[in-house]
Coordinates of C-alpha atoms and ligand atoms in Angstrom, one line a residue:
M1 CA 36.5 -118.0 -42.9
N2 CA 37.1 -117.7 -39.3
P3 CA 36.7 -114.1 -38.2
A4 CA 37.2 -115.0 -34.6
G5 CA 41.0 -115.1 -34.6
Q6 CA 41.6 -112.5 -32.1
V7 CA 44.8 -113.7 -30.6
S8 CA 47.9 -111.6 -30.0
P9 CA 50.9 -112.7 -32.2
T10 CA 52.7 -114.2 -29.2
E11 CA 49.8 -116.4 -28.3
V12 CA 49.7 -118.2 -31.6
P13 CA 50.7 -121.8 -30.7
S14 CA 53.5 -123.2 -32.9
E15 CA 52.0 -126.6 -33.4
T16 CA 48.6 -125.7 -34.8
I17 CA 47.5 -123.9 -37.9
A18 CA 44.3 -122.6 -36.5
P19 CA 43.5 -120.0 -33.9
P20 CA 42.6 -121.6 -30.6
A21 CA 39.0 -120.7 -30.8
T22 CA 38.4 -122.6 -34.0
R23 CA 35.8 -125.4 -33.6
L24 CA 36.1 -129.0 -34.6
A25 CA 34.7 -129.7 -38.1
P26 CA 31.7 -132.0 -38.1
P27 CA 32.1 -135.7 -39.0
C28 CA 32.2 -136.1 -42.7
T29 CA 33.3 -138.3 -45.6
L30 CA 35.4 -136.4 -48.1
V31 CA 35.2 -138.2 -51.5
I32 CA 38.0 -137.0 -53.8
F33 CA 37.5 -137.7 -57.5
G34 CA 40.9 -137.7 -59.1
A35 CA 42.7 -139.6 -56.3
H36 CA 45.9 -139.9 -58.3
G37 CA 45.9 -136.4 -59.7
D38 CA 48.4 -133.6 -59.0
L39 CA 45.9 -131.5 -57.1
T40 CA 45.2 -134.3 -54.7
K41 CA 48.9 -135.0 -54.1
R42 CA 50.3 -131.6 -54.1
L43 CA 47.6 -129.5 -52.4
L44 CA 44.7 -131.5 -50.9
T45 CA 46.8 -134.0 -49.0
P46 CA 49.1 -131.4 -47.4
A47 CA 46.1 -129.4 -46.5
L48 CA 44.4 -132.4 -44.8
Y49 CA 47.7 -133.2 -43.1
N50 CA 47.8 -129.7 -41.6
L51 CA 44.1 -129.8 -40.6
T52 CA 44.9 -133.1 -38.8
G53 CA 47.8 -131.5 -37.1
G54 CA 45.7 -128.6 -36.1
G55 CA 43.3 -131.1 -34.4
L56 CA 40.4 -129.8 -36.5
L57 CA 39.1 -133.0 -37.9
D58 CA 36.5 -135.1 -36.2
K59 CA 37.4 -138.6 -35.2
D60 CA 34.9 -139.9 -37.8
F61 CA 36.3 -137.8 -40.6
T62 CA 37.3 -140.1 -43.5
V63 CA 38.6 -139.7 -47.0
I64 CA 37.7 -141.8 -50.0
G65 CA 39.9 -141.4 -53.1
V66 CA 38.2 -142.4 -56.3
D67 CA 40.0 -142.9 -59.6
R68 CA 40.0 -145.3 -62.6
L69 CA 43.2 -147.1 -61.9
D70 CA 43.6 -150.3 -59.9
G71 CA 44.8 -149.6 -56.4
S72 CA 44.3 -150.3 -52.7
D73 CA 44.1 -148.3 -49.5
E74 CA 47.7 -149.2 -48.9
S75 CA 49.1 -148.3 -52.3
W76 CA 47.2 -145.0 -52.3
R77 CA 48.5 -144.1 -48.8
Q78 CA 52.0 -145.0 -49.9
E79 CA 51.8 -142.9 -53.1
L80 CA 50.6 -139.9 -51.1
G81 CA 53.1 -140.5 -48.3
Q82 CA 55.9 -140.4 -50.9
T83 CA 54.8 -137.0 -52.2
M84 CA 54.6 -135.8 -48.6
Q85 CA 58.2 -136.9 -48.1
E86 CA 59.3 -135.0 -51.2
F87 CA 57.9 -131.9 -49.6
T88 CA 60.7 -132.0 -47.0
K89 CA 63.3 -131.6 -49.7
D90 CA 62.2 -128.7 -51.8
P91 CA 61.7 -125.3 -50.0
N92 CA 60.2 -123.9 -53.3
A93 CA 57.5 -126.5 -53.6
E94 CA 53.8 -125.6 -53.0
F95 CA 54.3 -127.1 -49.5
Y96 CA 57.4 -127.2 -47.6
T97 CA 58.1 -128.5 -44.1
P98 CA 61.5 -129.7 -42.8
E99 CA 60.0 -132.9 -41.6
I100 CA 56.7 -134.8 -41.7
N101 CA 55.2 -135.3 -38.3
Q102 CA 54.7 -139.1 -38.3
G103 CA 51.9 -138.9 -35.7
W104 CA 49.8 -136.5 -37.9
W105 CA 50.5 -138.5 -41.1
S106 CA 49.6 -141.9 -39.6
D107 CA 46.4 -140.3 -38.1
L108 CA 45.5 -138.9 -41.6
S109 CA 46.6 -141.8 -43.7
G110 CA 44.6 -144.3 -41.5
R111 CA 41.5 -142.4 -42.5
M112 CA 42.2 -142.6 -46.2
H113 CA 40.6 -145.3 -48.4
Y114 CA 40.9 -146.0 -52.1
T115 CA 38.0 -147.0 -54.4
K116 CA 38.5 -147.8 -58.1
A117 CA 35.6 -146.3 -60.0
D118 CA 34.8 -144.6 -63.3
F119 CA 32.9 -141.4 -62.3
T120 CA 31.3 -141.1 -65.7
D121 CA 29.4 -144.4 -65.0
V122 CA 26.4 -144.0 -62.7
G123 CA 26.4 -147.7 -61.9
Q124 CA 29.9 -147.4 -60.5
L125 CA 29.0 -144.4 -58.4
E126 CA 26.0 -146.2 -57.0
A127 CA 28.5 -148.6 -55.5
L128 CA 29.9 -145.8 -53.4
K129 CA 26.6 -145.5 -51.5
Q130 CA 27.6 -148.1 -49.0
Q131 CA 30.7 -146.3 -48.1
V132 CA 29.2 -142.8 -48.0
Q133 CA 26.8 -142.4 -45.0
G134 CA 25.9 -139.2 -43.3
N135 CA 27.7 -135.9 -44.2
A136 CA 29.7 -136.0 -47.4
I137 CA 31.7 -133.6 -49.5
F138 CA 32.4 -134.6 -53.1
Y139 CA 35.6 -132.9 -54.3
L140 CA 35.9 -132.7 -58.1
A141 CA 39.7 -132.7 -58.6
V142 CA 39.2 -133.7 -62.2
A143 CA 39.4 -132.0 -65.6
S144 CA 36.7 -129.4 -65.9
R145 CA 35.0 -131.2 -68.8
F146 CA 33.8 -133.8 -66.3
F147 CA 32.3 -131.4 -63.8
A148 CA 28.7 -131.6 -65.0
T149 CA 28.8 -135.3 -65.8
V150 CA 30.1 -136.2 -62.3
V151 CA 27.5 -134.0 -60.6
E152 CA 24.7 -135.4 -62.7
N153 CA 25.9 -139.0 -62.0
L154 CA 26.1 -138.2 -58.3
G155 CA 22.5 -136.9 -58.5
K156 CA 21.3 -140.0 -60.3
A157 CA 23.1 -142.3 -57.8
G158 CA 21.2 -140.5 -55.0
L159 CA 24.4 -139.3 -53.4
T160 CA 23.5 -135.6 -53.4
Q161 CA 20.3 -136.0 -51.4
Q162 CA 20.4 -134.1 -48.1
S163 CA 18.3 -134.8 -45.1
E164 CA 17.6 -133.3 -41.7
G165 CA 21.0 -132.7 -40.2
V166 CA 22.9 -134.3 -43.1
F167 CA 24.7 -132.3 -45.7
R168 CA 25.9 -133.2 -49.1
R169 CA 28.3 -130.7 -50.8
V170 CA 30.2 -130.6 -54.0
V171 CA 33.5 -128.7 -54.4
V172 CA 34.2 -127.6 -58.0
E173 CA 37.7 -126.5 -59.1
K174 CA 38.4 -124.0 -61.8
P175 CA 38.3 -123.3 -64.7
F176 CA 34.5 -122.8 -64.3
G177 CA 33.5 -122.6 -67.9
A178 CA 35.5 -121.1 -70.7
D179 CA 33.5 -118.0 -71.3
L180 CA 30.2 -116.4 -70.3
E181 CA 28.0 -118.8 -72.3
S182 CA 29.7 -122.0 -71.1
S183 CA 29.9 -120.9 -67.5
R184 CA 26.1 -120.2 -67.6
A185 CA 25.5 -123.6 -69.2
L186 CA 27.7 -125.3 -66.5
N187 CA 25.9 -123.4 -63.7
A188 CA 22.6 -124.5 -65.1
R189 CA 23.6 -128.2 -65.2
L190 CA 24.9 -128.1 -61.7
L191 CA 21.9 -126.2 -60.4
A192 CA 19.6 -128.8 -62.0
V193 CA 21.0 -131.3 -59.5
L194 CA 22.1 -129.3 -56.5
D195 CA 20.9 -126.3 -54.6
E196 CA 23.3 -123.3 -54.8
S197 CA 24.1 -123.7 -51.1
Q198 CA 25.5 -127.2 -51.9
I199 CA 28.0 -125.9 -54.4
Y200 CA 31.5 -124.7 -53.3
R201 CA 33.3 -123.2 -56.3
I202 CA 36.8 -123.0 -55.0
D203 CA 39.4 -120.3 -55.8
H204 CA 42.7 -121.1 -54.0
F205 CA 43.7 -117.4 -54.0
L206 CA 41.0 -116.9 -51.4
G207 CA 42.8 -119.4 -49.2
K208 CA 45.9 -117.2 -49.0
E209 CA 46.2 -115.4 -45.7
T210 CA 47.5 -112.3 -47.4
V211 CA 44.4 -112.2 -49.6
Q212 CA 42.0 -112.6 -46.7
N213 CA 44.1 -109.9 -44.9
I214 CA 43.0 -107.3 -47.5
L215 CA 39.5 -107.4 -45.8
A216 CA 41.0 -107.1 -42.4
L217 CA 43.2 -104.2 -43.5
R218 CA 40.4 -102.3 -45.2
F219 CA 37.7 -102.8 -42.7
G220 CA 39.5 -103.5 -39.4
N221 CA 41.4 -100.2 -39.5
G222 CA 40.0 -96.6 -39.3
I223 CA 42.7 -95.1 -41.5
F224 CA 42.4 -96.7 -44.9
E225 CA 38.7 -96.7 -45.8
P226 CA 38.2 -93.0 -45.7
L227 CA 40.9 -92.7 -48.4
W228 CA 39.8 -95.7 -50.4
R229 CA 38.0 -93.8 -53.2
S230 CA 38.4 -91.9 -56.4
Q231 CA 38.9 -88.6 -54.5
F232 CA 42.3 -89.8 -53.2
I233 CA 43.3 -92.8 -55.4
D234 CA 44.8 -92.3 -58.9
H235 CA 44.8 -95.9 -60.0
V236 CA 45.3 -99.5 -58.9
Q237 CA 47.6 -102.2 -60.3
I238 CA 47.0 -105.8 -59.7
T239 CA 49.8 -108.2 -60.7
A240 CA 50.3 -112.0 -60.6
A241 CA 53.6 -112.6 -62.4
E242 CA 55.2 -116.0 -62.4
T243 CA 58.7 -117.1 -63.3
V244 CA 57.5 -120.6 -64.1
G245 CA 56.4 -121.4 -67.7
V246 CA 53.7 -123.8 -68.8
E247 CA 56.0 -126.7 -67.7
G248 CA 54.2 -130.0 -68.3
R249 CA 50.8 -128.5 -68.5
G250 CA 50.6 -127.8 -72.3
A251 CA 47.6 -129.9 -72.9
F252 CA 45.6 -128.0 -70.3
Y253 CA 47.1 -124.6 -71.1
E254 CA 46.7 -124.6 -74.9
P255 CA 42.9 -124.3 -74.9
T256 CA 42.9 -122.2 -71.8
G257 CA 45.5 -119.4 -71.9
A258 CA 46.5 -116.8 -69.3
L259 CA 43.2 -114.9 -69.4
R260 CA 40.9 -117.9 -68.6
D261 CA 43.5 -119.4 -66.2
M262 CA 43.9 -116.4 -64.0
I263 CA 41.7 -113.4 -64.7
P264 CA 38.0 -114.1 -64.1
N265 CA 38.9 -116.2 -61.0
H266 CA 42.1 -115.3 -59.1
L267 CA 42.6 -111.7 -60.2
F268 CA 38.9 -110.8 -60.0
Q269 CA 39.0 -112.2 -56.4
L270 CA 41.8 -109.8 -55.6
L271 CA 39.9 -107.0 -57.3
A272 CA 36.8 -107.8 -55.3
M273 CA 38.7 -107.7 -52.0
V274 CA 40.2 -104.3 -52.9
A275 CA 37.3 -102.6 -54.5
M276 CA 34.0 -104.0 -53.1
E277 CA 31.8 -101.9 -50.8
P278 CA 32.2 -102.7 -47.1
P279 CA 29.8 -105.7 -46.3
N280 CA 28.0 -105.5 -43.0
S281 CA 29.3 -108.9 -41.9
F282 CA 31.4 -111.8 -43.0
S283 CA 28.3 -113.9 -43.8
A284 CA 28.6 -115.7 -47.1
E285 CA 25.6 -114.0 -48.7
T286 CA 26.6 -110.5 -47.6
V287 CA 30.2 -110.8 -48.9
R288 CA 29.2 -112.4 -52.1
T289 CA 26.5 -109.9 -52.8
A290 CA 29.0 -107.1 -52.2
K291 CA 31.3 -108.8 -54.8
E292 CA 28.4 -109.1 -57.2
Q293 CA 27.5 -105.5 -57.0
L294 CA 31.1 -104.6 -57.8
F295 CA 31.4 -107.0 -60.7
E296 CA 28.2 -105.7 -62.2
A297 CA 29.6 -102.1 -62.1
I298 CA 32.6 -103.1 -64.2
R299 CA 32.3 -102.1 -67.8
P300 CA 32.9 -105.0 -70.2
V301 CA 36.5 -104.7 -71.3
A302 CA 37.1 -102.8 -74.6
P303 CA 39.4 -104.9 -76.8
E304 CA 41.8 -102.0 -77.1
N305 CA 42.2 -102.2 -73.3
A306 CA 43.2 -105.9 -73.4
V307 CA 46.8 -106.9 -74.4
R308 CA 48.0 -110.4 -74.8
G309 CA 51.5 -111.9 -75.1
Q310 CA 53.2 -115.2 -75.5
Y311 CA 56.7 -116.0 -74.3
A312 CA 59.5 -116.7 -76.7
A313 CA 62.8 -118.3 -75.7
G314 CA 64.8 -116.5 -73.1
T315 CA 66.5 -116.6 -69.8
V316 CA 64.5 -116.6 -66.5
Q317 CA 66.7 -115.9 -63.5
G318 CA 69.7 -117.5 -65.1
R319 CA 67.8 -120.5 -66.5
A320 CA 67.5 -121.0 -70.3
V321 CA 63.8 -121.3 -71.2
K322 CA 62.4 -122.6 -74.4
A323 CA 59.6 -120.8 -76.2
Y324 CA 56.1 -121.6 -75.2
R325 CA 55.5 -123.0 -78.7
D326 CA 58.3 -125.5 -78.2
S327 CA 56.8 -126.9 -75.0
P328 CA 55.3 -130.4 -74.8
G329 CA 51.6 -130.4 -75.8
V330 CA 51.7 -127.0 -77.4
A331 CA 51.1 -126.4 -81.2
A332 CA 54.1 -125.0 -83.1
D333 CA 51.9 -122.1 -84.3
S334 CA 49.9 -121.7 -81.1
V335 CA 48.2 -118.4 -80.5
T336 CA 47.5 -119.1 -76.9
E337 CA 48.4 -116.2 -74.7
T338 CA 50.7 -116.7 -71.7
Y339 CA 50.5 -113.1 -70.7
V340 CA 47.5 -110.7 -70.4
A341 CA 47.1 -107.1 -69.3
L342 CA 43.8 -105.4 -68.9
K343 CA 42.5 -101.9 -68.0
L344 CA 39.2 -102.1 -66.2
E345 CA 36.8 -99.3 -65.5
I346 CA 34.4 -99.4 -62.6
E347 CA 31.3 -97.3 -63.0
N348 CA 30.2 -96.7 -59.5
W349 CA 30.5 -93.7 -57.1
R350 CA 33.6 -94.9 -55.4
W351 CA 35.7 -95.8 -58.4
Q352 CA 34.5 -93.7 -61.3
G353 CA 37.6 -92.5 -63.2
V354 CA 40.0 -94.8 -61.3
P355 CA 41.5 -97.3 -63.7
F356 CA 42.3 -100.8 -62.4
Y357 CA 45.1 -102.3 -64.4
M358 CA 45.7 -106.0 -64.1
R359 CA 48.4 -108.3 -65.5
T360 CA 49.4 -111.8 -65.2
G361 CA 52.0 -113.9 -67.1
K362 CA 54.3 -116.9 -67.2
S363 CA 58.1 -117.0 -67.6
M364 CA 58.5 -113.5 -66.4
T365 CA 61.4 -111.7 -64.9
G366 CA 60.1 -112.0 -61.3
R367 CA 57.6 -113.9 -59.2
L368 CA 55.3 -111.3 -57.7
T369 CA 51.7 -111.2 -56.7
E370 CA 50.6 -107.9 -55.3
V371 CA 48.0 -105.1 -55.4
V372 CA 49.4 -101.6 -55.5
V373 CA 47.1 -98.7 -54.7
H374 CA 48.5 -95.5 -56.2
F375 CA 47.3 -92.4 -54.3
K376 CA 47.1 -89.0 -55.9
Q377 CA 50.1 -86.8 -55.7
A378 CA 50.4 -84.0 -53.1
P379 CA 50.5 -80.5 -54.6
F380 CA 54.0 -79.4 -55.6
A381 CA 53.9 -75.6 -55.2
M382 CA 55.3 -75.6 -51.7
F383 CA 58.4 -77.3 -52.9
A384 CA 58.9 -75.2 -56.0
D385 CA 61.9 -73.2 -54.5
T386 CA 63.6 -76.2 -53.0
P387 CA 66.0 -78.8 -54.4
V388 CA 63.0 -81.2 -54.7
D389 CA 62.2 -81.7 -58.4
R390 CA 59.5 -84.3 -58.0
L391 CA 57.5 -85.9 -55.1
A392 CA 57.7 -89.6 -54.8
P393 CA 54.3 -91.1 -55.4
N394 CA 52.4 -92.4 -52.4
N395 CA 51.5 -96.0 -52.9
L396 CA 50.3 -98.8 -50.7
T397 CA 51.4 -102.2 -51.8
L398 CA 49.5 -105.3 -50.5
N399 CA 52.3 -107.8 -50.8
I400 CA 50.7 -111.2 -51.4
Q401 CA 53.6 -113.4 -52.5
P402 CA 56.4 -114.2 -52.2
T403 CA 56.7 -111.3 -49.7
Q404 CA 53.7 -111.2 -47.4
G405 CA 52.8 -107.9 -45.9
L406 CA 52.1 -104.3 -46.5
T407 CA 54.4 -101.6 -47.9
M408 CA 53.6 -97.9 -47.8
G409 CA 55.7 -95.6 -50.1
I410 CA 56.0 -92.1 -48.7
S411 CA 58.3 -89.0 -49.2
A412 CA 60.6 -88.1 -46.3
K413 CA 63.1 -85.3 -45.8
I414 CA 66.7 -86.2 -46.4
P415 CA 68.6 -85.1 -43.3
G416 CA 70.6 -82.0 -43.8
P417 CA 70.3 -78.2 -44.0
K418 CA 68.3 -78.2 -47.2
M419 CA 64.7 -79.2 -47.8
D420 CA 65.1 -82.2 -50.1
L421 CA 63.0 -85.3 -50.2
A422 CA 63.4 -89.0 -51.0
G423 CA 61.0 -91.8 -51.5
V424 CA 61.1 -94.2 -48.5
E425 CA 59.1 -97.2 -47.4
M426 CA 57.2 -98.2 -44.3
R427 CA 56.9 -102.0 -44.1
F428 CA 54.9 -104.6 -42.3
R429 CA 56.0 -108.1 -42.9
Y430 CA 53.9 -111.1 -41.7
E431 CA 56.9 -113.1 -40.6
D432 CA 58.0 -110.3 -38.3
A433 CA 54.7 -110.1 -36.5
F434 CA 53.3 -113.6 -36.6
K435 CA 54.6 -117.2 -36.4
L436 CA 53.9 -118.5 -39.9
T437 CA 53.1 -122.2 -40.2
P438 CA 53.6 -124.0 -43.6
N439 CA 50.3 -124.3 -45.4
V440 CA 49.0 -124.5 -49.0
G441 CA 46.0 -122.2 -48.6
Y442 CA 43.5 -125.1 -49.1
E443 CA 43.4 -125.7 -45.3
T444 CA 41.0 -122.8 -44.7
L445 CA 38.9 -123.6 -47.7
L446 CA 38.5 -127.3 -46.8
Y447 CA 37.7 -126.4 -43.3
D448 CA 35.2 -123.8 -44.4
C449 CA 33.5 -126.3 -46.6
L450 CA 33.3 -128.8 -43.8
T451 CA 31.8 -126.2 -41.5
G452 CA 29.4 -124.9 -44.2
D453 CA 30.9 -121.4 -44.5
A454 CA 30.8 -120.4 -48.2
T455 CA 32.1 -116.8 -47.7
L456 CA 35.4 -117.6 -49.5
F457 CA 33.7 -119.5 -52.4
Q458 CA 32.2 -118.1 -55.5
R459 CA 28.5 -117.9 -56.2
A460 CA 27.1 -118.6 -59.6
D461 CA 26.4 -115.0 -60.3
N462 CA 29.9 -113.9 -59.3
I463 CA 31.4 -116.2 -61.8
E464 CA 29.1 -115.2 -64.6
A465 CA 29.6 -111.5 -63.9
A466 CA 33.4 -111.9 -64.2
W467 CA 33.1 -113.7 -67.5
R468 CA 30.8 -111.0 -68.8
V469 CA 33.6 -108.4 -68.2
V470 CA 36.3 -110.4 -70.1
D471 CA 34.2 -111.9 -72.9
P472 CA 34.7 -109.0 -75.4
A473 CA 38.5 -109.6 -75.2
L474 CA 38.1 -113.3 -75.8
R475 CA 35.8 -112.7 -78.8
A476 CA 38.1 -110.1 -80.3
W477 CA 41.1 -112.3 -79.9
E478 CA 39.3 -115.2 -81.6
A479 CA 38.7 -113.0 -84.6
D480 CA 42.2 -111.5 -84.7
K481 CA 44.5 -113.6 -86.7
A482 CA 47.6 -111.6 -85.6
G483 CA 47.9 -113.6 -82.4
P484 CA 49.7 -112.5 -79.3
E485 CA 52.7 -110.3 -79.2
L486 CA 55.9 -112.3 -78.4
Y487 CA 57.9 -111.4 -75.3
A488 CA 61.2 -112.9 -74.3
A489 CA 61.0 -115.3 -71.4
G490 CA 62.5 -113.5 -68.4
S491 CA 61.3 -110.1 -69.5
A492 CA 58.5 -108.0 -68.0
G493 CA 56.0 -108.9 -70.8
P494 CA 55.1 -107.5 -74.2
S495 CA 55.6 -103.9 -75.1
G496 CA 51.9 -103.5 -75.7
A497 CA 51.3 -103.8 -72.0
D498 CA 53.6 -100.9 -71.3
A499 CA 51.9 -98.9 -74.0
L500 CA 48.5 -99.6 -72.3
L501 CA 49.6 -97.6 -69.3
E502 CA 51.8 -95.1 -71.1
R503 CA 48.7 -94.0 -73.0
D504 CA 47.4 -92.8 -69.6
G505 CA 50.7 -91.3 -68.5
R506 CA 51.4 -94.2 -66.1
A507 CA 53.8 -97.1 -65.8
W508 CA 53.8 -100.6 -64.3
M509 CA 55.6 -101.2 -61.1
K510 CA 58.8 -103.1 -61.8
L511 CA 58.6 -106.8 -61.4
D512 CA 62.2 -107.4 -60.3
R513 CA 62.3 -104.7 -57.6
A514 CA 63.2 -105.9 -54.1
T515 CA 60.1 -106.3 -52.0
Ligands
BG6_601 C1 46.5 -121.8 -60.9 C2 46.8 -121.7 -62.4 O1 45.1 -121.8 -60.7 O2 47.1 -120.8 -60.2 C3 48.3 -121.8 -62.6 O3 46.1 -122.8 -63.1 C4 49.0 -120.8 -61.8 O4 48.6 -121.6 -64.0 C5 48.6 -120.9 -60.3 O5 50.4 -121.1 -61.9 C6 49.1 -119.7 -59.5 O6 48.8 -119.9 -58.2 P1 49.9 -119.5 -57.1 O7 49.2 -119.8 -55.8 O8 51.1 -120.3 -57.3 O9 50.1 -118.1 -57.2

């Protein structure tokens, strides 16, 4: 991450995506395994396009796309160029820009080359050696079952060998393992070939500006941190609700489910940003050690504190949605969860007694990713003889998406002769203060990997610690034949999730409220 972005909002140039002080990334060959895959088309290419436009790539930066299908540089460039054009048509896509800057695109596409190879075959990877000289990053945009094999083959082909002034790095996507045991086994296989410092386990949530802003908010201001503890905070809610369903991803989603897909990675990263102790610097090791200490303090989730649901047919924002079980690639009697809610307890001085509730789900009533910090109520006695019958709770919402900003809920006096109060909001919105440029979040992460900054990537112990927390829920669900509770597509999730909070005298924030 680049902590040096100290520019006033009006100074942010409209044409670039990076603060002016950002340095050029070193020359490097980026080898993408899975050249035809969705990740490459929909996220990596727009990110590289934005980095090109930001003038952040060295003149000797090149991309080699590797896949099993026949193809040429020209056909690959055309295929990616087509997807880029489609981005100009859909403002709701992962990336939207009203027009593609032809100068940026021809600069980038001229650096892109295609190689047909089967990455499970060492011999075919050895052939890559001629093309890959000097610094290289190997990006595993492939199904997770291939991660270890590709890394082992890269090792055998001598492609992971670093030398003085030359780096060789590997970017690994999620899911990183399917539980504690398999994540340990995967880490062990990668670490038999690579040094930990060569492995960049990516979590795209950490590429989101609003997620990185949580650190800026907590540690760059004097007013929040003193209140950021059990003395003043009642509980915290972390939500990542989606209106999309499983769409065409049934084959991936069936053995994965909402918990593995979202919790030990994305939601735990949000949790870490909100709950870790202040690190002394942004250095990768300091930040990742702070996360590790937090994760180690979380009690493994008790099965009664884990709720799962699966969407049945319904209507999402006016659109009829079929049941999850009727989606392509999904078993008619599937027990895969498309919704999960957890109550987590952190056993350290700062958070003892402050529950962290998290939930994520597909086909829900609203699209909303946010963290809401609920502060303790003010004493009521002073208002006993007034028309006030209850005080609005004070909460601080870190709006991550679609709204990007910060919202503070406070009580204010309703103008008039009587002392009566109403809940009102103080709002900061990114788009009001800064010029936002279209990006997919992978820009920062790719740039960080090129410059060797692993702050926003997960260390082996971080991943294992997160799996350790959620493992008891996975084990309990495996043994429980009842399966997940059904919820109607377009609803706020299963009733069991409401009960989880009601038990504690609390309620979830509404998903369809205006933000
Ligand atoms: C991905 C999950 O990692 O994150 C998807 O595999 C999910 O299932 C997505 O939809 C959510 O990311 P975002 O950035 O759209 O909130």
